[in-house]
Short mmCIF file of C-alpha atoms and ligand atoms in Angstrom, two decimals:
data_model
loop_
_atom_site.label_atom_id
_atom_site.label_comp_id
_atom_site.label_asym_id
_atom_site.label_seq_id
_atom_site.Cartn_x
_atom_site.Cartn_y
_atom_site.Cartn_z
CA UNK A 1 -47.74 92.49 58.50
CA UNK A 2 -49.15 92.15 55.01
CA UNK A 3 -50.79 88.78 54.98
CA UNK A 4 -53.30 89.32 57.76
CA UNK A 5 -56.78 88.64 56.48
CA UNK A 6 -58.69 90.90 58.86
CA UNK A 7 -62.38 90.34 59.45
CA UNK A 8 -63.34 92.45 62.43
CA UNK A 9 -66.34 94.63 63.15
CA UNK A 10 -64.84 97.34 60.98
CA UNK A 11 -64.07 94.95 58.13
CA UNK A 12 -66.73 92.79 56.56
CA UNK A 13 -66.44 89.04 56.85
CA UNK A 14 -64.28 87.96 53.93
CA UNK A 15 -63.44 84.36 54.46
CA UNK A 16 -64.21 82.52 51.22
CA UNK A 17 -66.65 79.73 52.00
CA UNK A 18 -64.81 77.34 49.67
CA UNK A 19 -62.12 76.93 52.27
CA UNK A 20 -64.41 74.68 54.22
CA UNK A 21 -62.77 71.29 53.92
CA UNK A 22 -64.13 68.58 56.13
CA UNK A 23 -60.95 66.58 55.81
CA UNK A 24 -58.53 69.35 56.75
CA UNK A 25 -58.00 67.69 60.12
CA UNK A 26 -57.18 64.18 58.84
CA UNK A 27 -54.13 62.99 60.77
CA UNK A 28 -54.09 66.19 62.80
CA UNK A 29 -54.45 66.58 66.52
CA UNK A 30 -56.00 69.58 68.26
CA UNK A 31 -55.17 70.79 71.74
CA UNK A 32 -57.36 73.47 73.36
CA UNK A 33 -56.27 75.33 76.45
CA UNK A 34 -59.25 76.86 78.30
CA UNK A 35 -59.53 79.66 80.85
CA UNK A 36 -62.54 81.43 82.32
CA UNK A 37 -66.14 80.75 83.16
CA UNK A 38 -68.50 77.94 82.18
CA UNK A 39 -69.29 79.81 78.95
CA UNK A 40 -65.74 79.31 77.82
CA UNK A 41 -65.66 75.72 79.03
CA UNK A 42 -68.85 75.07 77.07
CA UNK A 43 -67.45 76.88 74.04
CA UNK A 44 -64.37 74.64 74.12
CA UNK A 45 -66.65 71.61 73.91
CA UNK A 46 -68.36 73.23 70.95
CA UNK A 47 -64.99 73.85 69.27
CA UNK A 48 -63.94 70.23 69.80
CA UNK A 49 -67.24 68.96 68.37
CA UNK A 50 -67.00 71.22 65.32
CA UNK A 51 -63.36 70.37 64.72
CA UNK A 52 -64.13 66.68 65.07
CA UNK A 53 -66.54 67.13 62.14
CA UNK A 54 -63.53 68.44 60.19
CA UNK A 55 -61.67 65.28 61.25
CA UNK A 56 -59.37 66.75 63.88
CA UNK A 57 -58.76 64.47 66.83
CA UNK A 58 -58.35 65.84 70.33
CA UNK A 59 -54.93 65.28 71.95
CA UNK A 60 -53.88 65.55 75.58
CA UNK A 61 -50.72 67.64 75.23
CA UNK A 62 -49.55 70.55 73.00
CA UNK A 63 -46.58 68.37 71.91
CA UNK A 64 -48.93 65.99 70.06
CA UNK A 65 -50.93 68.76 68.36
CA UNK A 66 -50.92 70.21 64.84
CA UNK A 67 -53.45 72.79 65.98
CA UNK A 68 -53.34 74.60 69.31
CA UNK A 69 -56.16 76.91 70.41
CA UNK A 70 -56.13 79.11 73.49
CA UNK A 71 -59.68 79.86 74.59
CA UNK A 72 -58.91 82.76 76.88
CA UNK A 73 -60.82 84.79 79.49
CA UNK A 74 -60.34 88.50 80.00
CA UNK A 75 -62.44 89.19 83.08
CA UNK A 76 -59.47 89.89 85.39
CA UNK A 77 -55.72 90.53 85.59
CA UNK A 78 -53.44 90.76 82.59
CA UNK A 79 -55.21 88.20 80.39
CA UNK A 80 -53.39 89.29 77.27
CA UNK A 81 -50.01 88.75 78.93
CA UNK A 82 -51.15 85.29 79.96
CA UNK A 83 -51.93 84.49 76.32
CA UNK A 84 -48.59 85.82 75.09
CA UNK A 85 -46.67 83.86 77.69
CA UNK A 86 -48.55 80.64 76.95
CA UNK A 87 -47.98 81.11 73.21
CA UNK A 88 -44.29 81.76 74.01
CA UNK A 89 -44.03 78.29 75.52
CA UNK A 90 -45.02 76.83 72.13
CA UNK A 91 -42.09 78.48 70.31
CA UNK A 92 -39.90 75.35 70.33
CA UNK A 93 -42.83 73.23 69.11
CA UNK A 94 -43.35 75.57 66.20
CA UNK A 95 -39.63 75.48 65.33
CA UNK A 96 -39.76 71.68 65.31
CA UNK A 97 -43.02 71.61 63.37
CA UNK A 98 -43.45 74.71 61.16
CA UNK A 99 -46.87 73.35 60.10
CA UNK A 100 -48.20 73.83 63.64
CA UNK A 101 -50.98 76.44 63.74
CA UNK A 102 -51.84 78.46 66.83
CA UNK A 103 -55.14 80.27 67.34
CA UNK A 104 -56.60 82.45 70.08
CA UNK A 105 -60.32 82.64 70.82
CA UNK A 106 -62.67 83.41 73.70
CA UNK A 107 -63.08 86.80 75.29
CA UNK A 108 -59.43 87.75 74.73
CA UNK A 109 -59.75 86.98 71.01
CA UNK A 110 -62.86 89.16 70.86
CA UNK A 111 -61.22 91.98 72.81
CA UNK A 112 -57.84 92.10 71.06
CA UNK A 113 -58.64 90.91 67.53
CA UNK A 114 -55.73 91.51 65.13
CA UNK A 115 -53.53 93.06 67.86
CA UNK A 116 -52.73 89.55 69.01
CA UNK A 117 -51.21 88.64 65.67
CA UNK A 118 -49.41 91.94 65.37
CA UNK A 119 -47.81 91.57 68.80
CA UNK A 120 -47.10 87.84 68.78
CA UNK A 121 -46.16 86.49 65.34
CA UNK A 122 -46.44 82.88 66.54
CA UNK A 123 -50.23 83.34 66.50
CA UNK A 124 -51.79 82.30 63.19
CA UNK A 125 -55.44 83.15 63.73
CA UNK A 126 -57.84 84.87 66.08
CA UNK A 127 -61.58 84.38 66.42
CA UNK A 128 -64.29 86.00 68.52
CA UNK A 129 -67.04 84.70 70.77
CA UNK A 130 -69.70 84.93 68.04
CA UNK A 131 -67.56 83.16 65.44
CA UNK A 132 -67.09 79.71 66.91
CA UNK A 133 -69.35 78.02 64.38
CA UNK A 134 -67.09 79.33 61.62
CA UNK A 135 -64.02 77.75 63.24
CA UNK A 136 -63.66 74.75 60.87
CA UNK A 137 -63.82 77.15 57.94
CA UNK A 138 -61.27 79.51 59.49
CA UNK A 139 -58.92 76.67 60.35
CA UNK A 140 -59.21 75.23 56.81
CA UNK A 141 -58.30 78.61 55.43
CA UNK A 142 -55.26 78.92 57.68
CA UNK A 143 -53.98 75.43 56.86
CA UNK A 144 -54.66 75.66 53.14
CA UNK A 145 -53.37 79.13 52.39
CA UNK A 146 -50.76 79.50 55.13
CA UNK A 147 -51.99 83.06 55.69
CA UNK A 148 -53.01 84.58 58.98
CA UNK A 149 -56.67 85.29 59.67
CA UNK A 150 -58.88 87.18 62.09
CA UNK A 151 -62.61 86.53 62.46
CA UNK A 152 -63.92 88.52 65.41
CA UNK A 153 -67.10 90.12 64.19
CA UNK A 154 -70.20 90.22 66.39
CA UNK A 155 -73.19 88.73 64.60
CA UNK A 156 -75.58 91.38 65.93
CA UNK A 157 -78.49 90.51 63.68
CA UNK A 158 -78.20 86.74 63.74
CA UNK A 159 -80.63 84.93 66.06
CA UNK A 160 -79.05 82.98 68.90
CA UNK A 161 -79.30 79.40 67.71
CA UNK A 162 -76.80 77.10 69.37
CA UNK A 163 -77.94 73.56 69.92
CA UNK A 164 -75.65 72.03 72.53
CA UNK A 165 -72.59 70.41 70.96
CA UNK A 166 -70.84 68.24 73.47
CA UNK A 167 -68.83 65.11 72.68
CA UNK A 168 -69.43 63.05 75.83
CA UNK A 169 -72.14 64.79 77.81
CA UNK A 170 -71.77 62.45 80.80
CA UNK A 171 -74.28 62.73 83.61
CA UNK A 172 -74.38 66.51 83.93
CA UNK A 173 -74.04 69.11 81.23
CA UNK A 174 -74.43 72.83 80.51
CA UNK A 175 -77.06 74.27 78.20
CA UNK A 176 -76.68 77.86 77.03
CA UNK A 177 -79.91 79.83 77.26
CA UNK A 178 -78.69 83.41 76.84
CA UNK A 179 -75.57 85.02 75.52
CA UNK A 180 -74.07 88.45 76.08
CA UNK A 181 -74.98 91.05 78.65
CA UNK A 182 -76.58 94.49 78.53
CA UNK A 183 -76.04 95.44 82.16
CA UNK A 184 -72.73 97.26 81.81
CA UNK A 185 -71.60 97.01 85.42
CA UNK A 186 -68.83 99.58 85.50
CA UNK A 187 -66.10 97.03 86.33
CA UNK A 188 -67.01 94.39 83.78
CA UNK A 189 -65.67 93.65 80.32
CA UNK A 190 -68.23 90.95 79.48
CA UNK A 191 -70.68 93.24 77.59
CA UNK A 192 -67.75 94.09 75.30
CA UNK A 193 -66.47 90.54 74.84
CA UNK A 194 -69.81 88.74 74.57
CA UNK A 195 -71.88 91.44 72.93
CA UNK A 196 -75.56 92.24 73.30
CA UNK A 197 -77.82 89.98 75.23
CA UNK A 198 -79.82 87.41 73.25
CA UNK A 199 -82.03 84.53 74.31
CA UNK A 200 -82.45 81.18 72.59
CA UNK A 201 -85.97 80.22 71.51
CA UNK A 202 -87.70 78.28 74.29
CA UNK A 203 -88.59 75.36 72.01
CA UNK A 204 -84.91 74.95 71.04
CA UNK A 205 -83.89 74.73 74.69
CA UNK A 206 -86.55 72.11 75.45
CA UNK A 207 -85.53 70.08 72.40
CA UNK A 208 -81.89 70.34 73.44
CA UNK A 209 -82.64 69.08 76.94
CA UNK A 210 -84.68 66.17 75.56
CA UNK A 211 -81.87 65.21 73.18
CA UNK A 212 -79.34 65.32 76.01
CA UNK A 213 -81.59 63.09 78.14
CA UNK A 214 -81.53 60.52 75.32
CA UNK A 215 -77.75 60.65 75.51
CA UNK A 216 -77.81 59.77 79.20
CA UNK A 217 -77.81 63.22 80.79
CA UNK A 218 -79.56 63.44 84.16
CA UNK A 219 -78.77 67.02 85.15
CA UNK A 220 -78.62 70.24 83.13
CA UNK A 221 -77.29 73.61 84.20
CA UNK A 222 -78.97 76.41 82.27
CA UNK A 223 -76.25 78.89 81.45
CA UNK A 224 -76.10 82.61 80.78
CA UNK A 225 -74.36 85.74 82.06
CA UNK A 226 -77.66 86.86 83.51
CA UNK A 227 -80.16 84.02 83.21
CA UNK A 228 -82.93 85.96 84.95
CA UNK A 229 -83.29 88.31 82.02
CA UNK A 230 -84.08 85.41 79.68
CA UNK A 231 -86.92 86.41 77.35
CA UNK A 232 -88.24 84.04 74.71
CA UNK A 233 -89.54 85.28 71.38
CA UNK A 234 -93.10 84.68 72.60
CA UNK A 235 -92.66 86.54 75.87
CA UNK A 236 -91.79 83.75 78.33
CA UNK A 237 -89.42 84.73 81.14
CA UNK A 238 -86.83 82.68 83.00
CA UNK A 239 -89.28 81.40 85.61
CA UNK A 240 -91.54 80.12 82.78
CA UNK A 241 -88.57 78.44 81.11
CA UNK A 242 -87.49 76.75 84.32
CA UNK A 243 -91.02 75.50 84.93
CA UNK A 244 -91.30 74.15 81.40
CA UNK A 245 -87.97 72.33 81.62
CA UNK A 246 -89.17 70.81 84.91
CA UNK A 247 -92.64 69.85 83.63
CA UNK A 248 -92.13 69.13 79.95
CA UNK A 249 -88.91 67.11 79.98
CA UNK A 250 -87.79 64.02 81.89
CA UNK A 251 -84.66 65.67 83.22
CA UNK A 252 -83.95 64.65 86.81
CA UNK A 253 -82.16 67.76 88.02
CA UNK A 254 -82.00 71.38 86.96
CA UNK A 255 -79.49 74.03 87.99
CA UNK A 256 -78.78 77.45 86.56
CA UNK A 257 -76.16 80.15 86.68
CA UNK A 258 -75.64 83.15 86.89
CA UNK A 259 -78.43 85.20 88.44
CA UNK A 260 -78.51 88.95 88.77
CA UNK A 261 -80.05 90.18 92.06
CA UNK A 262 -82.02 92.95 90.35
CA UNK A 263 -83.85 90.45 88.13
CA UNK A 264 -84.41 87.67 90.67
CA UNK A 265 -88.15 87.86 91.30
CA UNK A 266 -90.74 86.25 93.52
CA UNK A 267 -92.22 84.28 90.64
CA UNK A 268 -88.88 82.51 90.19
CA UNK A 269 -88.68 81.77 93.92
CA UNK A 270 -92.10 80.07 93.78
CA UNK A 271 -91.20 78.06 90.68
CA UNK A 272 -88.11 76.81 92.51
CA UNK A 273 -90.11 75.92 95.59
CA UNK A 274 -92.93 74.26 93.63
CA UNK A 275 -90.53 72.10 91.61
CA UNK A 276 -87.98 71.22 94.24
CA UNK A 277 -88.13 67.60 93.14
CA UNK A 278 -86.19 68.74 90.07
CA UNK A 279 -84.83 72.27 90.57
CA UNK A 280 -81.90 72.29 93.00
CA UNK A 281 -82.15 74.59 96.01
CA UNK A 282 -78.74 76.09 95.34
CA UNK A 283 -78.52 79.68 94.06
CA UNK A 284 -75.42 81.63 93.06
CA UNK A 285 -76.35 85.27 93.56
CA UNK A 286 -73.39 87.65 93.22
CA UNK A 287 -73.64 90.73 95.42
CA UNK A 288 -70.19 92.18 94.52
CA UNK A 289 -70.10 94.77 97.34
CA UNK A 290 -71.87 95.30 100.64
CA UNK A 291 -72.00 99.08 100.53
CA UNK A 292 -74.80 100.80 98.66
CA UNK A 293 -72.44 103.61 97.68
CA UNK A 294 -70.11 101.15 95.96
CA UNK A 295 -73.03 99.24 94.40
CA UNK A 296 -74.22 102.47 92.87
CA UNK A 297 -70.78 103.21 91.44
CA UNK A 298 -70.74 99.66 90.09
CA UNK A 299 -74.07 100.28 88.34
CA UNK A 300 -75.53 97.15 89.91
CA UNK A 301 -79.04 98.58 90.26
CA UNK A 302 -79.80 97.38 93.79
CA UNK A 303 -78.98 98.62 97.27
CA UNK A 304 -77.62 96.59 100.16
CA UNK A 305 -81.05 96.67 101.77
CA UNK A 306 -82.82 95.50 98.61
CA UNK A 307 -80.39 92.64 98.22
CA UNK A 308 -80.83 91.51 101.82
CA UNK A 309 -84.63 91.81 101.58
CA UNK A 310 -84.55 89.59 98.51
CA UNK A 311 -82.36 87.02 100.24
CA UNK A 312 -84.72 86.92 103.22
CA UNK A 313 -87.67 86.42 100.90
CA UNK A 314 -85.83 83.62 99.10
CA UNK A 315 -84.97 81.93 102.39
CA UNK A 316 -88.64 82.01 103.32
CA UNK A 317 -89.98 80.70 100.03
CA UNK A 318 -87.31 78.18 98.96
CA UNK A 319 -86.91 75.43 101.57
CA UNK A 320 -83.29 74.68 102.61
CA UNK A 321 -81.87 77.34 100.27
CA UNK A 322 -78.08 77.21 99.84
CA UNK A 323 -76.28 80.31 98.63
CA UNK A 324 -73.00 81.27 97.04
CA UNK A 325 -71.83 84.62 95.71
CA UNK A 326 -69.20 86.65 93.86
CA UNK A 327 -67.48 89.58 95.56
CA UNK A 328 -65.07 92.26 94.39
CA UNK A 329 -62.80 93.89 96.96
CA UNK A 330 -60.95 97.14 96.41
CA UNK A 331 -63.31 98.63 93.85
CA UNK A 332 -62.33 102.30 93.23
CA UNK A 333 -63.36 104.47 96.17
CA UNK A 334 -63.86 101.52 98.57
CA UNK A 335 -63.06 102.72 102.11
CA UNK A 336 -62.44 100.50 105.14
CA UNK A 337 -66.04 101.19 106.12
CA UNK A 338 -67.35 100.10 102.73
CA UNK A 339 -65.21 96.98 102.94
CA UNK A 340 -66.58 96.22 106.40
CA UNK A 341 -70.05 96.35 104.85
CA UNK A 342 -68.92 93.60 102.48
CA UNK A 343 -67.60 91.50 105.37
CA UNK A 344 -70.80 91.93 107.36
CA UNK A 345 -72.89 91.00 104.33
CA UNK A 346 -71.01 87.67 104.07
CA UNK A 347 -71.70 87.01 107.74
CA UNK A 348 -75.29 88.15 107.66
CA UNK A 349 -76.37 86.18 104.60
CA UNK A 350 -74.33 83.05 105.40
CA UNK A 351 -72.92 81.98 102.03
CA UNK A 352 -71.57 78.45 102.03
CA UNK A 353 -69.21 79.39 99.19
CA UNK A 354 -67.79 82.72 98.07
CA UNK A 355 -65.83 83.62 94.96
CA UNK A 356 -63.97 86.80 95.86
CA UNK A 357 -61.59 88.77 93.66
CA UNK A 358 -59.44 91.87 93.87
CA UNK A 359 -60.79 94.56 91.56
CA UNK A 360 -58.85 94.63 88.31
CA UNK A 361 -59.28 97.56 85.87
CA UNK A 362 -60.46 96.34 82.48
CA UNK A 363 -60.24 98.02 79.09
CA UNK A 364 -63.37 99.86 77.83
CA UNK A 365 -64.97 99.89 81.30
CA UNK A 366 -65.99 103.03 83.18
CA UNK A 367 -64.46 102.08 86.53
CA UNK A 368 -61.01 101.74 84.97
CA UNK A 369 -61.11 105.52 84.53
CA UNK A 370 -62.24 106.31 88.10
CA UNK A 371 -59.55 108.29 89.85
CA UNK A 372 -59.80 106.83 93.33
CA UNK A 373 -58.25 103.44 92.58
CA UNK A 374 -57.32 101.38 95.65
CA UNK A 375 -53.68 100.39 96.20
CA UNK A 376 -52.77 96.78 95.39
CA UNK A 377 -51.54 96.02 98.91
CA UNK A 378 -54.82 97.28 100.38
CA UNK A 379 -56.83 95.09 98.00
CA UNK A 380 -54.62 92.16 98.87
CA UNK A 381 -55.01 92.65 102.61
CA UNK A 382 -58.80 93.01 102.32
CA UNK A 383 -59.14 89.91 100.18
CA UNK A 384 -57.11 87.79 102.61
CA UNK A 385 -59.11 89.11 105.54
CA UNK A 386 -62.38 88.31 103.79
CA UNK A 387 -61.25 84.76 103.03
CA UNK A 388 -60.22 84.30 106.69
CA UNK A 389 -63.63 85.43 107.90
CA UNK A 390 -65.41 83.24 105.38
CA UNK A 391 -63.32 80.15 106.08
CA UNK A 392 -64.47 80.12 109.69
CA UNK A 393 -68.07 80.74 108.70
CA UNK A 394 -68.02 78.06 106.01
CA UNK A 395 -66.87 75.38 108.49
CA UNK A 396 -69.73 76.34 110.80
CA UNK A 397 -72.27 76.34 107.97
CA UNK A 398 -71.36 72.93 106.58
CA UNK A 399 -71.24 71.26 110.01
CA UNK A 400 -75.00 70.76 109.64
CA UNK A 401 -74.43 68.20 106.87
CA UNK A 402 -72.74 65.74 109.25
CA UNK A 403 -75.08 62.78 109.83
CA UNK A 404 -77.52 64.06 107.21
CA UNK A 405 -78.42 61.77 104.31
CA UNK A 406 -78.09 63.63 101.02
CA UNK A 407 -79.28 62.63 97.56
CA UNK A 408 -76.16 62.38 95.43
CA UNK A 409 -76.16 62.14 91.63
CA UNK A 410 -73.10 60.01 90.88
CA UNK A 411 -70.89 61.42 88.14
CA UNK A 412 -67.83 59.16 88.29
CA UNK A 413 -66.23 56.25 90.09
CA UNK A 414 -62.46 55.76 89.97
CA UNK A 415 -60.49 52.51 89.83
CA UNK A 416 -60.16 52.40 93.60
CA UNK A 417 -63.95 52.52 93.90
CA UNK A 418 -64.09 56.13 95.04
CA UNK A 419 -67.39 57.53 93.84
CA UNK A 420 -67.94 61.22 93.20
CA UNK A 421 -71.20 63.06 92.83
CA UNK A 422 -73.01 66.21 93.82
CA UNK A 423 -75.86 66.74 96.20
CA UNK A 424 -78.78 68.99 95.34
CA UNK A 425 -77.05 71.65 97.51
CA UNK A 426 -74.18 71.50 94.96
CA UNK A 427 -71.84 69.87 97.47
CA UNK A 428 -69.10 67.58 96.17
CA UNK A 429 -69.60 64.25 97.89
CA UNK A 430 -67.18 61.30 97.95
CA UNK A 431 -67.99 57.78 99.11
CA UNK A 432 -67.16 54.17 98.25
CA UNK A 433 -69.27 52.85 95.39
CA UNK A 434 -69.28 50.79 92.22
CA UNK A 435 -69.36 51.73 88.54
CA UNK A 436 -73.02 50.80 88.09
CA UNK A 437 -73.95 53.79 90.27
CA UNK A 438 -72.87 56.30 87.62
CA UNK A 439 -75.93 58.30 86.53
CA UNK A 440 -77.98 57.19 89.52
CA UNK A 441 -79.13 59.36 92.42
CA UNK A 442 -78.32 57.58 95.68
CA UNK A 443 -78.64 58.39 99.39
CA UNK A 444 -75.30 59.06 101.08
CA UNK A 445 -74.91 59.57 104.80
CA UNK A 446 -72.33 62.28 105.50
CA UNK A 447 -69.55 61.38 107.95
CA UNK A 448 -67.21 64.39 107.58
CA UNK A 449 -68.10 67.85 106.29
CA UNK A 450 -65.54 70.46 105.21
CA UNK A 451 -66.43 73.53 103.12
CA UNK A 452 -65.34 72.04 99.81
CA UNK A 453 -65.82 68.33 100.29
CA UNK A 454 -68.26 66.05 102.06
CA UNK A 455 -67.33 62.41 102.69
CA UNK A 456 -69.87 59.77 103.53
CA UNK A 457 -71.14 56.26 102.98
CA UNK A 458 -73.81 54.83 100.76
CA UNK A 459 -77.05 54.08 102.57
CA UNK A 460 -77.91 50.56 101.41
N1 SAH B 501 -72.76 87.89 85.06
C1 SAH B 501 -72.24 87.60 86.31
C2 SAH B 501 -70.75 87.80 86.44
C3 SAH B 501 -69.82 87.41 85.37
S1 SAH B 501 -68.14 87.79 85.64
C4 SAH B 501 -72.90 88.55 87.33
O1 SAH B 501 -73.34 89.60 86.99
O2 SAH B 501 -72.90 88.20 88.47
C5 SAH B 501 -67.79 86.79 87.06
C6 SAH B 501 -67.32 87.54 88.24
O3 SAH B 501 -66.05 88.11 88.00
C7 SAH B 501 -68.17 88.73 88.65
O4 SAH B 501 -69.28 88.35 89.39
C8 SAH B 501 -67.22 89.57 89.44
O5 SAH B 501 -67.23 89.24 90.81
C9 SAH B 501 -65.87 89.22 88.84
N2 SAH B 501 -65.34 90.33 88.05
C10 SAH B 501 -65.84 90.83 86.90
N3 SAH B 501 -65.11 91.88 86.49
C11 SAH B 501 -64.12 92.05 87.40
C12 SAH B 501 -63.06 92.97 87.54
N4 SAH B 501 -62.88 93.94 86.67
N5 SAH B 501 -62.24 92.83 88.61
C13 SAH B 501 -62.42 91.84 89.51
N6 SAH B 501 -63.42 90.95 89.44
C14 SAH B 501 -64.26 91.04 88.39
FE1 SF4 B 502 -70.65 91.74 83.88
FE2 SF4 B 502 -72.55 92.95 85.23
FE3 SF4 B 502 -73.12 91.69 82.96
FE4 SF4 B 502 -72.47 90.27 85.09
S1 SF4 B 502 -74.28 91.57 84.87
S2 SF4 B 502 -71.68 89.98 83.01
S3 SF4 B 502 -70.96 91.56 86.08
S4 SF4 B 502 -71.85 93.51 83.17
FE1 F3S B 503 -64.11 85.35 81.17
FE2 F3S B 503 -65.48 85.83 79.06
FE3 F3S B 503 -66.41 84.22 80.90
S1 F3S B 503 -64.30 87.31 80.15
S2 F3S B 503 -65.56 85.07 82.75
S3 F3S B 503 -64.63 83.86 79.65
S4 F3S B 503 -67.58 85.61 79.66
#
C-alpha cells in the first residue's frame, strides 16, 4: 500500500497540524464500538467529547455513521480477529457510502499499528492509546485527503495531563489517575499497549473532581492499571491522594480500581477506615493464582501467604470490607494441585465477586513462550469448576444482605419507576422509586439477595 501515512514509534509524527478542522464533522455521525476495561470505556468518552468539538454527532448505530471507530481491547483471546470480523460487517455500509471512514484505536490499535490497514483495507486509520487527543486532527486528515493514516506513537516524554472529558457525567464517573504499567506480569500485554506508568499531578486530579462535582457528580472512581503505585510530582502516594480527595473536595463517594496486592499497604487501609463516610469499603484485589509457584512464574511479586496475610490485615482494619478479584486459570505449568490452591484461595478469602479467565497467550509477553502450556480443554474444565464453586459461595456470602438497610446512591429510574443504584459495597440494588431520587443517597431495605442483584424497598 502506498498511501499509508505511517506515524509509529519508528517513524516520527508527521501529521500536518493544518489538517485540524473543527468543522470536519458537520453533518457527520460517529459511532464508537468499545471493548475492554474501564480505561477503554473512559477513552471512548474522551473520543466522543473531542469529536464533538470537531462537530461530529454521536449516533446509535453504524448504519447512521460517517465515521466508525472500534476502540478495541487486546488483553485476551484473538482480539485482532475480533476487529477484522467487526470491520467485515461494515463492508456493505462502505459500498453504499464510499465516504464512510473506519478507524481502530485502543490497545489493539497500539499493538498492531499499520498491520491493521495492511491486512484489512476497509480500515482507514489507526491510532494508539497515547494519541487520543490528536484524534480530531487525524480524522480531519483522513476526511480531507482521503489517505490512510496511522498515529500510534507513545508520548514517552509528555507529562500525563488528561482532565476528564465526559459528555454527560451523570451521578458516577471515572477519573484517570495513572496510565500505563511497569509491572510486566508475564501473562499481560498491558505494559506494551499502555506504555510506561505515569501519574497525573495531584492538583489536577483534585481540580477535576471539583469540576465534576459542579456538574452533578456524587461518586468518582479513581482509575489506573495499578492505582497503588500512584506517585505525585511532589512525592504523595495513593493513600495521600485518597485522603485529599476525601478531605479537600465535597465528593460524596470515592471508589478506586485496580489495586496490586504488592503495593497495597497498611497506610492505605487506615485511610480507608478513617474516611469510611466517603471511601467505599469495596476493594478489587486481583490475586490471579493461588499457588506461590505460579505467582512467581507470573512475576506478581507476592506469595500466597503474603496475599492472605494482607487480606487478613485489611479485614481487621477496614470495617465490613467487601472483596472481589481477578483470576487466571490454566497459566503455563499449572497442575491440578496448583489449581486447587486457586480454588481454596477463593473459599478462604470469601470474594463476593470473581472475574476469572482462561489463560490466553499474548504477543510480546514472556509466558507466551513458556513451553508447558495447558491444554484448552483442561483450562475450560478448570474455569467451569471454579465458577461452580464460586456460585455456591457467592449465594452464601450475599445472604447476609437480606433485611439489611443499605445506603444506595441512585443512578437512574426507568419509566416504570424502577430505580437503580449502588450500595457502598458496590452491589447493584433495584427498588421502586421516583425520578427526584436520582443523585441522592437513600436507605433501601433488602428483600432478596442474589450474587449480582439485590432487590429491596425504600425506607421512608
Ligand atoms: N492491572 C490489573 C489487571 C489488568 S488486566 C492487575 O494487575 O490486577 C485485567 C485482568 O485480565 C487481569 O487481572 C487478569 O486476570 C486478566 N488477564 C490479563 N492478561 C491475561 C491473559 N493473558 N490471559 C488471561 N487473562 C488475562
Ligand atoms: Fe498487567 Fe500486571 Fe500491569 Fe496488571 S500489574 S496491568 S496484570 S502487567
Ligand atoms: Fe484491554 Fe487495554 Fe484495558 S488490553 S483490559 S483495554 S488496558
